[in-house]
């Protein structure tokens, strides 16, 4: 479903991401971990087509991000670190607009918006203006825009940051539901976060990034044998994995 | 190009839920009314004076087109120079400040669709401004007999100048995430463009070597020169080509600026 091959991003001499390869199968939920500045967001941005990689490539749902960027982007639902919402729009107006941008056919648009509102618990605020919503609700609107076109691949960048514990639980449950929707379609989720219990709760596999490189890629089950996720994380990100400067 | 409508529609709605559009429209209507009224009153006074001197020959040369409508359109083109940056400043800058740029650039749309959609929204607003301006010469048709062709050419000129301004405003908005900077950058660019004709005249007066050729170039680049000939009722392909080249040129620059996020 997602196939990253040697993704690299350099800004002059600064290496943000170096030679990251991984593949994610349909139906997998992968936790994307790493300290701040490890290159998580940059990697996600390369997968979503926001930033082109300096080197390497990726295939999303069978579409190469260079060869057929529009088809690759159509297959992705992406929630950036801060929800990309227009404060002056109403919740349903905004989701309708995103549905148009994501090529949801006109006849299905209403149903798609209703479904996204329903799943993200936004039905009771559908006519409210986004700017007047609480942070938790705004985050849900961000999630709703990522799923409105029912994409096979979903990429969430720190979806629970800045929320209170109740909201975090709600969002977490929601993401779990999204990945395991009971309609027989396999969906892939990549989720970046700093909250380790969150990963243990919804992911079956973790990728840990450190200093722009992939430092670990293993199923959670396997990691549990060697200690808690927290210990694994500390061990993996403590070592000095040197990143050679760009040639 | 099927996303263009969605983008333009959202942009126009956003414009009209913010107070900025109404502020611009109000200011524009008030200024238009003021300049039109003062133009008409001046014309009336002039006519009365010529009549009292029995200057029949000069009286015969007076007409509404050259003495009321042309100066009015000129003033309004200068007013647009101030107001259009206020409309275009948010086009791209606010997307960057909002973080919605990330939504747009990860959606299956092309950058041209984005740029053209936004430009069309601004163009619709310019059309509204020109329609407001057209009301005033319209009044003159009720009470006098100006030439319709000349008036229409002038209004078309105003529309084309407005579109060039909107394209320049889009470009200014695409290079910054601050609406304030976008406004002033657009304003400075428009002012320079408008003043190039004066610069050319200054250069010609100085009479330096090679001054003539650069003077011609400056005059060609100046929006005021091309607008001038349209207001006089001359529909020349040279002028139409100028407006087309400027608009498309600045839209191309806008596209490059939006795309440049991906180069970094």
CSV table of C-alpha atoms in Angstrom, one decimal:
chain,number,residue,atom,x,y,z
A,1,UNK,CA,0.0,0.0,0.0
A,2,UNK,CA,2.9,2.3,0.9
A,3,UNK,CA,6.3,1.6,-0.5
A,4,UNK,CA,9.1,4.1,0.4
A,5,UNK,CA,12.4,3.6,-1.4
A,6,UNK,CA,15.4,5.4,-0.1
A,7,UNK,CA,13.6,8.6,0.7
A,8,UNK,CA,16.0,11.5,1.4
A,9,UNK,CA,15.6,15.2,2.0
A,10,UNK,CA,18.5,17.6,2.2
A,11,UNK,CA,18.4,21.3,2.8
A,12,UNK,CA,21.8,22.4,1.6
A,13,UNK,CA,24.2,20.7,4.0
A,14,UNK,CA,21.5,19.8,6.5
A,15,UNK,CA,20.2,16.2,6.1
A,16,UNK,CA,16.6,16.1,7.3
A,17,UNK,CA,15.9,12.5,6.2
A,18,UNK,CA,18.5,10.1,4.9
A,19,UNK,CA,17.7,7.0,2.9
A,20,UNK,CA,14.5,5.9,4.6
A,21,UNK,CA,12.9,2.7,3.1
A,22,UNK,CA,9.9,0.8,4.4
A,23,UNK,CA,6.7,-0.7,3.2
A,24,UNK,CA,3.3,-0.8,4.8
A,25,UNK,CA,0.8,-3.5,3.9
A,26,UNK,CA,-3.0,-2.9,3.5
A,27,UNK,CA,-4.7,-3.1,6.8
A,28,UNK,CA,-1.6,-2.2,8.8
A,29,UNK,CA,-1.5,0.6,11.4
A,30,UNK,CA,2.0,1.8,11.9
A,31,UNK,CA,3.2,4.0,14.7
A,32,UNK,CA,5.8,6.5,13.5
A,33,UNK,CA,8.0,7.5,16.5
A,34,UNK,CA,11.1,9.5,17.1
A,35,UNK,CA,12.3,12.6,19.0
A,36,UNK,CA,11.5,16.0,17.7
A,37,UNK,CA,13.5,16.8,14.6
A,38,UNK,CA,14.0,13.2,13.8
A,39,UNK,CA,12.5,13.6,10.3
A,40,UNK,CA,9.0,12.2,10.9
A,41,UNK,CA,7.1,15.2,9.6
A,42,UNK,CA,9.4,15.6,6.6
A,43,UNK,CA,9.0,11.9,5.7
A,44,UNK,CA,5.2,12.2,5.9
A,45,UNK,CA,5.3,15.3,3.8
A,46,UNK,CA,7.3,13.5,1.1
A,47,UNK,CA,4.8,10.7,1.1
A,48,UNK,CA,1.8,13.1,0.7
A,49,UNK,CA,3.5,15.0,-2.1
A,50,UNK,CA,3.8,18.2,-0.2
A,51,UNK,CA,7.6,18.1,-0.4
A,52,UNK,CA,9.5,16.3,-3.2
A,53,UNK,CA,12.3,14.0,-1.9
A,54,UNK,CA,15.8,15.0,-2.9
A,55,UNK,CA,16.5,11.3,-3.5
A,56,UNK,CA,14.5,8.2,-3.6
A,57,UNK,CA,10.8,7.7,-4.4
A,58,UNK,CA,7.6,6.3,-3.0
A,59,UNK,CA,4.6,4.4,-4.3
A,60,UNK,CA,1.3,5.0,-2.7
A,61,UNK,CA,-1.6,2.7,-3.5
A,62,UNK,CA,0.2,1.6,-6.7
A,63,UNK,CA,0.8,5.2,-7.8
A,64,UNK,CA,4.3,6.6,-8.0
A,65,UNK,CA,4.5,10.0,-6.3
A,66,UNK,CA,6.5,11.3,-9.2
A,67,UNK,CA,5.0,9.4,-12.1
A,68,UNK,CA,1.3,10.0,-11.2
A,69,UNK,CA,1.3,12.5,-8.4
A,70,UNK,CA,-2.4,13.4,-8.6
A,71,UNK,CA,-3.5,9.8,-8.3
A,72,UNK,CA,-1.1,9.2,-5.4
A,73,UNK,CA,-2.5,12.3,-3.6
A,74,UNK,CA,-6.1,11.2,-4.3
A,75,UNK,CA,-5.3,8.0,-2.4
A,76,UNK,CA,-4.1,9.7,0.7
A,77,UNK,CA,-6.0,11.3,3.6
A,78,UNK,CA,-3.6,13.6,5.4
A,79,UNK,CA,-3.9,15.4,8.7
A,80,UNK,CA,-0.9,17.8,9.1
A,81,UNK,CA,0.4,18.8,12.5
A,82,UNK,CA,-2.1,21.7,12.7
A,83,UNK,CA,-5.5,21.0,11.2
A,84,UNK,CA,-5.7,22.8,7.8
A,85,UNK,CA,-9.0,24.5,8.3
A,86,UNK,CA,-10.5,27.8,7.3
A,87,UNK,CA,-11.8,29.6,10.4
A,88,UNK,CA,-14.5,31.5,8.6
A,89,UNK,CA,-16.2,28.4,7.0
A,90,UNK,CA,-18.9,26.2,8.5
A,91,UNK,CA,-17.9,22.6,9.3
A,92,UNK,CA,-20.1,21.1,6.6
A,93,UNK,CA,-19.2,23.8,4.1
A,94,UNK,CA,-15.5,23.1,4.7
A,95,UNK,CA,-15.9,19.3,4.3
A,96,UNK,CA,-17.9,19.8,1.1
A,97,UNK,CA,-15.1,21.9,-0.3
A,98,UNK,CA,-12.4,19.4,0.7
A,99,UNK,CA,-14.6,16.6,-1.0
A,100,UNK,CA,-14.6,18.7,-4.2
A,101,UNK,CA,-10.8,19.1,-4.0
A,102,UNK,CA,-10.3,15.4,-3.4
A,103,UNK,CA,-12.5,14.5,-6.5
A,104,UNK,CA,-15.4,12.9,-4.7
A,105,UNK,CA,-18.0,12.6,-7.5
A,106,UNK,CA,-20.8,15.2,-7.2
A,107,UNK,CA,-23.5,12.7,-6.6
A,108,UNK,CA,-21.7,11.1,-3.6
A,109,UNK,CA,-20.5,14.3,-2.0
A,110,UNK,CA,-23.4,14.8,0.4
A,111,UNK,CA,-23.2,11.3,1.6
A,112,UNK,CA,-19.4,11.5,2.0
A,113,UNK,CA,-19.7,14.7,4.1
A,114,UNK,CA,-22.4,13.2,6.2
A,115,UNK,CA,-20.4,10.0,6.8
A,116,UNK,CA,-17.3,12.0,7.8
A,117,UNK,CA,-19.4,14.2,10.2
A,118,UNK,CA,-20.9,11.1,11.7
A,119,UNK,CA,-17.7,9.2,12.2
A,120,UNK,CA,-15.9,12.2,13.8
A,121,UNK,CA,-18.7,13.1,16.1
A,122,UNK,CA,-19.3,16.4,14.4
A,123,UNK,CA,-23.0,16.0,13.4
A,124,UNK,CA,-24.2,18.4,16.2
A,125,UNK,CA,-21.8,21.2,15.1
A,126,UNK,CA,-22.1,20.8,11.4
A,127,UNK,CA,-23.4,24.3,10.9
A,128,UNK,CA,-21.1,26.0,13.3
A,129,UNK,CA,-18.2,28.2,12.1
A,130,UNK,CA,-14.9,26.4,12.5
A,131,UNK,CA,-13.2,29.4,14.1
A,132,UNK,CA,-15.7,29.2,17.0
A,133,UNK,CA,-15.0,25.6,17.8
A,134,UNK,CA,-12.9,24.3,20.7
A,135,UNK,CA,-9.4,22.9,19.9
A,136,UNK,CA,-10.7,19.4,20.3
A,137,UNK,CA,-13.5,19.9,17.8
A,138,UNK,CA,-11.1,21.6,15.4
A,139,UNK,CA,-8.9,18.6,15.6
A,140,UNK,CA,-11.8,16.4,14.7
A,141,UNK,CA,-12.6,18.6,11.8
A,142,UNK,CA,-9.0,18.0,10.7
A,143,UNK,CA,-9.6,14.3,11.0
A,144,UNK,CA,-12.9,14.5,9.1
A,145,UNK,CA,-11.2,16.3,6.1
A,146,UNK,CA,-8.6,13.5,6.0
A,147,UNK,CA,-11.3,10.8,5.7
A,148,UNK,CA,-14.0,12.6,3.7
A,149,UNK,CA,-12.9,10.9,0.4
A,150,UNK,CA,-12.5,7.5,2.1
A,151,UNK,CA,-8.9,7.1,1.2
A,152,UNK,CA,-7.1,3.8,1.3
A,153,UNK,CA,-4.1,5.4,3.0
A,154,UNK,CA,-4.3,7.7,6.0
A,155,UNK,CA,-1.4,9.7,7.4
A,156,UNK,CA,-1.9,11.5,10.7
A,157,UNK,CA,0.8,13.8,12.1
A,158,UNK,CA,0.5,14.0,15.9
A,159,UNK,CA,-3.3,13.9,15.8
A,160,UNK,CA,-3.7,14.2,19.6
A,161,UNK,CA,-1.2,16.9,20.4
A,162,UNK,CA,-2.6,19.6,22.6
A,163,UNK,CA,-5.8,17.8,23.5
A,164,UNK,CA,-7.1,16.9,27.0
A,165,UNK,CA,-7.2,13.3,28.1
A,166,UNK,CA,-10.8,12.7,27.2
A,167,UNK,CA,-10.4,14.1,23.8
A,168,UNK,CA,-7.2,12.1,23.3
A,169,UNK,CA,-9.2,8.9,24.1
A,170,UNK,CA,-11.9,9.9,21.7
A,171,UNK,CA,-9.5,10.6,18.8
A,172,UNK,CA,-7.6,7.4,19.6
A,173,UNK,CA,-10.8,5.3,19.5
A,174,UNK,CA,-11.7,7.0,16.3
A,175,UNK,CA,-8.4,6.2,14.6
A,176,UNK,CA,-8.7,2.6,15.7
A,177,UNK,CA,-12.2,2.5,14.1
A,178,UNK,CA,-11.0,4.1,10.9
A,179,UNK,CA,-8.3,1.5,10.5
A,180,UNK,CA,-10.6,-1.4,11.2
A,181,UNK,CA,-13.8,-0.3,9.5
A,182,UNK,CA,-16.0,-3.3,9.0
A,183,UNK,CA,-16.7,-2.8,5.4
A,184,UNK,CA,-14.1,-5.3,4.2
A,185,UNK,CA,-11.9,-2.6,2.7
A,186,UNK,CA,-8.3,-2.7,3.9
A,187,UNK,CA,-7.0,0.7,5.0
A,188,UNK,CA,-3.5,1.7,5.9
A,189,UNK,CA,-2.7,4.2,8.7
A,190,UNK,CA,0.6,5.9,9.5
A,191,UNK,CA,0.4,7.7,12.7
A,192,UNK,CA,3.1,9.9,14.2
A,193,UNK,CA,3.0,10.6,17.9
A,194,UNK,CA,5.0,11.1,21.1
A,195,UNK,CA,2.6,9.3,23.3
A,196,UNK,CA,3.8,5.7,23.6
A,197,UNK,CA,0.7,4.2,25.2
A,198,UNK,CA,-1.2,5.5,22.2
A,199,UNK,CA,1.0,3.5,19.9
A,200,UNK,CA,0.6,0.4,22.0
A,201,UNK,CA,-3.1,0.9,22.0
A,202,UNK,CA,-3.7,1.1,18.3
A,203,UNK,CA,-0.6,0.2,16.3
A,204,UNK,CA,0.6,-3.3,15.5
A,205,UNK,CA,4.0,-2.1,14.2
A,206,UNK,CA,6.4,0.7,15.0
A,207,UNK,CA,9.0,2.6,13.0
A,208,UNK,CA,11.3,4.7,15.1
A,209,UNK,CA,13.2,7.5,13.4
A,210,UNK,CA,16.4,9.0,14.8
A,211,UNK,CA,18.4,11.8,13.3
A,212,UNK,CA,16.8,11.4,9.9
A,213,UNK,CA,17.3,7.7,9.6
A,214,UNK,CA,15.1,4.7,10.2
A,215,UNK,CA,16.5,3.3,13.5
A,216,UNK,CA,14.0,0.5,14.1
A,217,UNK,CA,11.1,-1.2,12.3
A,218,UNK,CA,9.4,-4.0,14.2
A,219,UNK,CA,6.0,-5.4,15.2
A,220,UNK,CA,5.0,-4.4,18.7
A,221,UNK,CA,4.6,-8.0,19.8
A,222,UNK,CA,8.3,-8.6,19.1
A,223,UNK,CA,9.3,-5.5,21.1
A,224,UNK,CA,7.3,-6.5,24.1
A,225,UNK,CA,9.6,-9.5,24.5
A,226,UNK,CA,12.6,-7.2,25.1
A,227,UNK,CA,11.0,-4.7,27.4
A,228,UNK,CA,8.4,-1.9,27.4
A,229,UNK,CA,8.0,0.3,24.4
A,230,UNK,CA,9.4,3.2,26.4
A,231,UNK,CA,12.6,1.3,27.1
A,232,UNK,CA,12.9,0.3,23.4
A,233,UNK,CA,12.4,3.9,22.4
A,234,UNK,CA,15.0,5.2,24.9
A,235,UNK,CA,17.5,2.6,23.8
A,236,UNK,CA,17.0,3.2,20.1
A,237,UNK,CA,17.2,7.0,20.2
A,238,UNK,CA,20.1,7.2,22.7
A,239,UNK,CA,22.7,5.8,20.4
A,240,UNK,CA,24.5,8.2,18.3
A,241,UNK,CA,23.6,7.2,14.8
A,242,UNK,CA,25.8,9.6,12.8
A,243,UNK,CA,24.4,11.2,9.8
A,244,UNK,CA,27.0,12.0,7.2
A,245,UNK,CA,26.7,15.4,5.6
A,246,UNK,CA,25.5,15.6,2.0
A,247,UNK,CA,28.1,14.8,-0.6
B,1,UNK,CA,-9.4,22.5,-14.7
B,2,UNK,CA,-12.4,21.2,-12.9
B,3,UNK,CA,-11.3,22.4,-9.5
B,4,UNK,CA,-11.1,26.0,-10.6
B,5,UNK,CA,-14.7,26.7,-9.9
B,6,UNK,CA,-14.5,25.2,-6.3
B,7,UNK,CA,-11.5,27.3,-5.5
B,8,UNK,CA,-12.9,30.5,-7.0
B,9,UNK,CA,-16.2,29.9,-5.2
B,10,UNK,CA,-14.6,29.4,-1.8
B,11,UNK,CA,-12.4,32.5,-2.3
B,12,UNK,CA,-15.3,34.7,-3.2
B,13,UNK,CA,-17.3,33.5,-0.2
B,14,UNK,CA,-14.4,34.1,2.1
B,15,UNK,CA,-14.1,37.6,0.7
B,16,UNK,CA,-17.7,38.4,1.3
B,17,UNK,CA,-17.9,37.0,4.9
B,18,UNK,CA,-15.0,39.2,5.9
B,19,UNK,CA,-15.5,42.9,6.4
B,20,UNK,CA,-12.6,43.8,4.0
B,21,UNK,CA,-14.7,43.3,0.9
B,22,UNK,CA,-17.5,45.6,2.2
B,23,UNK,CA,-15.0,48.2,3.4
B,24,UNK,CA,-13.4,48.3,0.0
B,25,UNK,CA,-16.7,48.4,-1.8
B,26,UNK,CA,-18.0,51.2,0.4
B,27,UNK,CA,-14.9,53.3,0.1
B,28,UNK,CA,-14.9,52.7,-3.7
B,29,UNK,CA,-18.5,53.7,-4.1
B,30,UNK,CA,-18.1,56.8,-1.9
B,31,UNK,CA,-15.0,57.9,-3.8
B,32,UNK,CA,-16.6,57.2,-7.2
B,33,UNK,CA,-19.6,59.3,-6.2
B,34,UNK,CA,-17.4,62.1,-5.0
B,35,UNK,CA,-15.2,62.3,-8.1
B,36,UNK,CA,-18.1,61.9,-10.5
B,37,UNK,CA,-20.1,64.7,-8.8
B,38,UNK,CA,-17.2,67.1,-8.7
B,39,UNK,CA,-16.5,66.3,-12.4
B,40,UNK,CA,-20.0,67.1,-13.4
B,41,UNK,CA,-20.2,70.3,-11.4
B,42,UNK,CA,-16.9,71.5,-12.9
B,43,UNK,CA,-18.2,70.7,-16.3
B,44,UNK,CA,-21.4,72.6,-15.6
B,45,UNK,CA,-19.5,75.6,-14.3
B,46,UNK,CA,-17.3,75.6,-17.4
B,47,UNK,CA,-20.4,75.5,-19.7
B,48,UNK,CA,-22.0,78.4,-17.9
B,49,UNK,CA,-18.8,80.4,-18.1
B,50,UNK,CA,-18.4,79.8,-21.9
B,51,UNK,CA,-22.0,80.7,-22.5
B,52,UNK,CA,-21.6,84.0,-20.6
B,53,UNK,CA,-18.6,84.8,-22.8
B,54,UNK,CA,-20.6,83.7,-25.9
B,55,UNK,CA,-17.7,81.4,-26.9
B,56,UNK,CA,-19.8,79.3,-29.2
B,57,UNK,CA,-16.8,77.7,-31.0
B,58,UNK,CA,-15.3,76.3,-27.7
B,59,UNK,CA,-18.8,75.4,-26.5
B,60,UNK,CA,-19.3,73.3,-29.5
B,61,UNK,CA,-16.1,71.3,-28.8
B,62,UNK,CA,-17.2,70.5,-25.3
B,63,UNK,CA,-18.4,66.9,-24.8
B,64,UNK,CA,-19.2,64.6,-21.9
B,65,UNK,CA,-16.8,61.9,-23.0
B,66,UNK,CA,-13.6,64.0,-23.0
B,67,UNK,CA,-14.6,66.3,-20.2
B,68,UNK,CA,-16.4,64.2,-17.7
B,69,UNK,CA,-16.1,60.5,-18.4
B,70,UNK,CA,-12.4,60.3,-19.3
B,71,UNK,CA,-11.1,62.2,-16.3
B,72,UNK,CA,-13.5,60.2,-14.1
B,73,UNK,CA,-12.2,56.8,-15.4
B,74,UNK,CA,-8.6,58.1,-14.9
B,75,UNK,CA,-9.3,58.9,-11.2
B,76,UNK,CA,-11.0,55.6,-10.7
B,77,UNK,CA,-8.0,53.7,-12.1
B,78,UNK,CA,-5.9,55.4,-9.5
B,79,UNK,CA,-8.4,54.5,-6.8
B,80,UNK,CA,-8.2,50.9,-7.9
B,81,UNK,CA,-4.4,51.0,-7.5
B,82,UNK,CA,-5.0,51.5,-3.8
B,83,UNK,CA,-7.9,49.2,-3.3
B,84,UNK,CA,-7.2,46.1,-5.3
B,85,UNK,CA,-4.2,45.1,-3.2
B,86,UNK,CA,-6.6,45.1,-0.3
B,87,UNK,CA,-8.6,42.4,-2.0
B,88,UNK,CA,-5.8,40.3,-3.3
B,89,UNK,CA,-3.5,40.5,-0.2
B,90,UNK,CA,-5.1,37.4,1.4
B,91,UNK,CA,-5.3,35.2,-1.7
B,92,UNK,CA,-2.2,33.1,-1.0
B,93,UNK,CA,-0.7,34.7,2.1
B,94,UNK,CA,-3.7,33.6,4.3
B,95,UNK,CA,-3.4,30.0,3.1
B,96,UNK,CA,0.2,29.9,4.3
B,97,UNK,CA,-0.7,31.6,7.6
B,98,UNK,CA,-3.6,29.2,8.2
B,99,UNK,CA,-1.7,26.1,7.3
B,100,UNK,CA,-4.3,25.3,4.7
B,101,UNK,CA,-1.6,25.4,2.0
B,102,UNK,CA,-0.7,21.9,3.2
B,103,UNK,CA,-4.2,20.8,2.3
B,104,UNK,CA,-4.1,22.4,-1.1
B,105,UNK,CA,-0.7,21.1,-2.1
B,106,UNK,CA,-1.5,17.5,-0.9
B,107,UNK,CA,-4.9,17.5,-2.8
B,108,UNK,CA,-5.1,16.1,-6.4
B,109,UNK,CA,-5.2,19.6,-7.9
B,110,UNK,CA,-2.6,21.3,-10.1
B,111,UNK,CA,-1.0,24.6,-9.1
B,112,UNK,CA,-2.4,26.2,-12.3
B,113,UNK,CA,-5.9,25.3,-11.1
B,114,UNK,CA,-5.2,26.9,-7.8
B,115,UNK,CA,-3.7,30.1,-9.3
B,116,UNK,CA,-6.4,30.5,-11.9
B,117,UNK,CA,-9.2,29.8,-9.4
B,118,UNK,CA,-7.9,32.4,-7.0
B,119,UNK,CA,-7.3,34.9,-9.8
B,120,UNK,CA,-10.9,34.4,-11.1
B,121,UNK,CA,-12.3,35.2,-7.7
B,122,UNK,CA,-10.3,38.5,-7.7
B,123,UNK,CA,-11.3,39.1,-11.3
B,124,UNK,CA,-15.0,38.8,-10.3
B,125,UNK,CA,-14.5,41.4,-7.7
B,126,UNK,CA,-12.8,43.7,-10.2
B,127,UNK,CA,-15.7,43.2,-12.5
B,128,UNK,CA,-18.0,44.3,-9.6
B,129,UNK,CA,-15.9,47.5,-9.1
B,130,UNK,CA,-16.1,48.3,-12.8
B,131,UNK,CA,-19.8,47.7,-12.8
B,132,UNK,CA,-20.1,50.2,-10.0
B,133,UNK,CA,-18.1,52.7,-12.0
B,134,UNK,CA,-20.2,52.1,-15.0
B,135,UNK,CA,-23.3,53.3,-13.2
B,136,UNK,CA,-22.1,56.9,-13.2
B,137,UNK,CA,-21.5,57.4,-16.9
B,138,UNK,CA,-24.8,55.4,-17.2
B,139,UNK,CA,-26.5,58.4,-15.5
B,140,UNK,CA,-25.1,60.7,-18.2
B,141,UNK,CA,-26.8,58.7,-20.9
B,142,UNK,CA,-30.1,59.5,-19.2
B,143,UNK,CA,-29.5,63.2,-19.2
B,144,UNK,CA,-27.1,63.8,-22.1
B,145,UNK,CA,-25.7,62.1,-25.2
B,146,UNK,CA,-22.2,60.8,-24.6
B,147,UNK,CA,-20.8,58.4,-27.3
B,148,UNK,CA,-21.5,54.8,-26.3
B,149,UNK,CA,-18.5,53.3,-28.1
B,150,UNK,CA,-16.0,55.6,-26.5
B,151,UNK,CA,-17.5,55.0,-23.0
B,152,UNK,CA,-17.5,51.3,-23.5
B,153,UNK,CA,-13.9,51.3,-24.6
B,154,UNK,CA,-12.9,53.3,-21.5
B,155,UNK,CA,-14.8,50.9,-19.2
B,156,UNK,CA,-13.2,47.9,-20.9
B,157,UNK,CA,-9.8,49.6,-20.4
B,158,UNK,CA,-10.6,50.0,-16.7
B,159,UNK,CA,-11.5,46.3,-16.4
B,160,UNK,CA,-8.3,45.3,-18.1
B,161,UNK,CA,-6.2,47.5,-15.9
B,162,UNK,CA,-8.0,46.1,-12.9
B,163,UNK,CA,-7.2,42.5,-14.0
B,164,UNK,CA,-3.5,43.4,-14.4
B,165,UNK,CA,-3.6,44.9,-10.9
B,166,UNK,CA,-5.3,41.7,-9.6
B,167,UNK,CA,-2.6,39.5,-11.2
B,168,UNK,CA,0.2,41.6,-9.6
B,169,UNK,CA,-1.7,41.5,-6.3
B,170,UNK,CA,-1.9,37.7,-6.5
B,171,UNK,CA,1.8,37.5,-7.1
B,172,UNK,CA,2.6,39.8,-4.1
B,173,UNK,CA,0.4,37.6,-2.0
B,174,UNK,CA,2.1,34.4,-3.1
B,175,UNK,CA,5.6,35.5,-2.0
B,176,UNK,CA,4.8,36.1,1.7
B,177,UNK,CA,2.6,34.8,4.5
B,178,UNK,CA,1.9,38.3,5.9
B,179,UNK,CA,-1.1,40.0,4.4
B,180,UNK,CA,0.3,43.4,5.4
B,181,UNK,CA,3.5,42.8,3.4
B,182,UNK,CA,1.5,41.4,0.5
B,183,UNK,CA,-0.6,44.7,0.5
B,184,UNK,CA,2.4,47.0,0.5
B,185,UNK,CA,4.4,44.9,-2.0
B,186,UNK,CA,1.4,45.0,-4.4
B,187,UNK,CA,0.9,48.7,-3.8
B,188,UNK,CA,4.5,49.5,-4.5
B,189,UNK,CA,4.6,47.4,-7.7
B,190,UNK,CA,1.5,49.0,-9.0
B,191,UNK,CA,2.6,52.5,-8.2
B,192,UNK,CA,5.9,51.9,-10.0
B,193,UNK,CA,4.1,50.4,-13.0
B,194,UNK,CA,1.8,53.3,-13.1
B,195,UNK,CA,4.6,55.9,-12.9
B,196,UNK,CA,6.8,54.4,-15.5
B,197,UNK,CA,5.3,56.8,-18.1
B,198,UNK,CA,6.4,59.7,-16.0
B,199,UNK,CA,9.9,58.2,-15.6
B,200,UNK,CA,10.1,57.9,-19.4
B,201,UNK,CA,9.1,61.6,-19.8
B,202,UNK,CA,11.7,62.6,-17.2
B,203,UNK,CA,14.3,60.5,-19.1
B,204,UNK,CA,13.3,62.2,-22.4
B,205,UNK,CA,13.6,65.6,-20.8
B,206,UNK,CA,17.1,64.7,-19.6
B,207,UNK,CA,18.0,63.6,-23.1
B,208,UNK,CA,20.8,61.1,-22.2
B,209,UNK,CA,22.3,58.8,-24.9
B,210,UNK,CA,20.1,55.8,-25.5
B,211,UNK,CA,17.4,57.5,-23.4
B,212,UNK,CA,15.0,57.3,-26.2
B,213,UNK,CA,14.9,53.6,-26.5
B,214,UNK,CA,14.7,52.9,-22.8
B,215,UNK,CA,12.1,55.7,-22.7
B,216,UNK,CA,10.0,53.8,-25.3
B,217,UNK,CA,10.4,50.6,-23.3
B,218,UNK,CA,9.3,52.3,-20.1
B,219,UNK,CA,6.4,53.8,-21.8
B,220,UNK,CA,5.3,50.5,-23.2
B,221,UNK,CA,5.6,48.9,-19.8
B,222,UNK,CA,3.5,51.6,-18.1
B,223,UNK,CA,-0.1,50.6,-17.5
B,224,UNK,CA,-1.3,54.3,-17.6
B,225,UNK,CA,-0.1,54.7,-21.2
B,226,UNK,CA,-2.2,51.8,-22.5
B,227,UNK,CA,-5.2,52.7,-20.4
B,228,UNK,CA,-5.0,56.3,-21.7
B,229,UNK,CA,-5.5,55.2,-25.3
B,230,UNK,CA,-8.4,53.0,-24.5
B,231,UNK,CA,-10.1,55.9,-22.6
B,232,UNK,CA,-9.8,58.0,-25.7
B,233,UNK,CA,-11.8,55.3,-27.5
B,234,UNK,CA,-8.9,53.6,-29.3
B,235,UNK,CA,-9.2,49.8,-29.3
B,236,UNK,CA,-5.7,48.8,-30.4
B,237,UNK,CA,-4.5,45.2,-30.4
B,238,UNK,CA,-1.2,46.6,-29.1
B,239,UNK,CA,-2.9,47.7,-25.9
B,240,UNK,CA,-5.0,44.5,-25.6
B,241,UNK,CA,-1.8,42.5,-26.0
B,242,UNK,CA,-0.1,44.5,-23.3
B,243,UNK,CA,-2.9,43.7,-20.8
B,244,UNK,CA,-2.9,40.1,-21.8
B,245,UNK,CA,0.9,39.8,-21.5
B,246,UNK,CA,1.0,41.5,-18.1
B,247,UNK,CA,-1.8,39.5,-16.6
B,248,UNK,CA,-0.5,36.1,-17.8
B,249,UNK,CA,3.1,37.1,-17.0
B,250,UNK,CA,2.2,37.8,-13.3
B,251,UNK,CA,0.1,34.7,-13.1
B,252,UNK,CA,3.0,32.6,-14.3
B,253,UNK,CA,5.2,34.3,-11.6
B,254,UNK,CA,2.5,33.5,-9.0
B,255,UNK,CA,2.5,29.9,-10.1
B,256,UNK,CA,6.2,29.7,-9.7
B,257,UNK,CA,6.1,31.3,-6.3
B,258,UNK,CA,3.5,28.9,-5.0
B,259,UNK,CA,5.4,26.0,-6.4
B,260,UNK,CA,8.6,27.1,-4.8
B,261,UNK,CA,7.6,25.6,-1.5
B,262,UNK,CA,8.4,22.3,-3.2
B,263,UNK,CA,11.8,23.4,-4.4
B,264,UNK,CA,13.1,24.1,-0.9
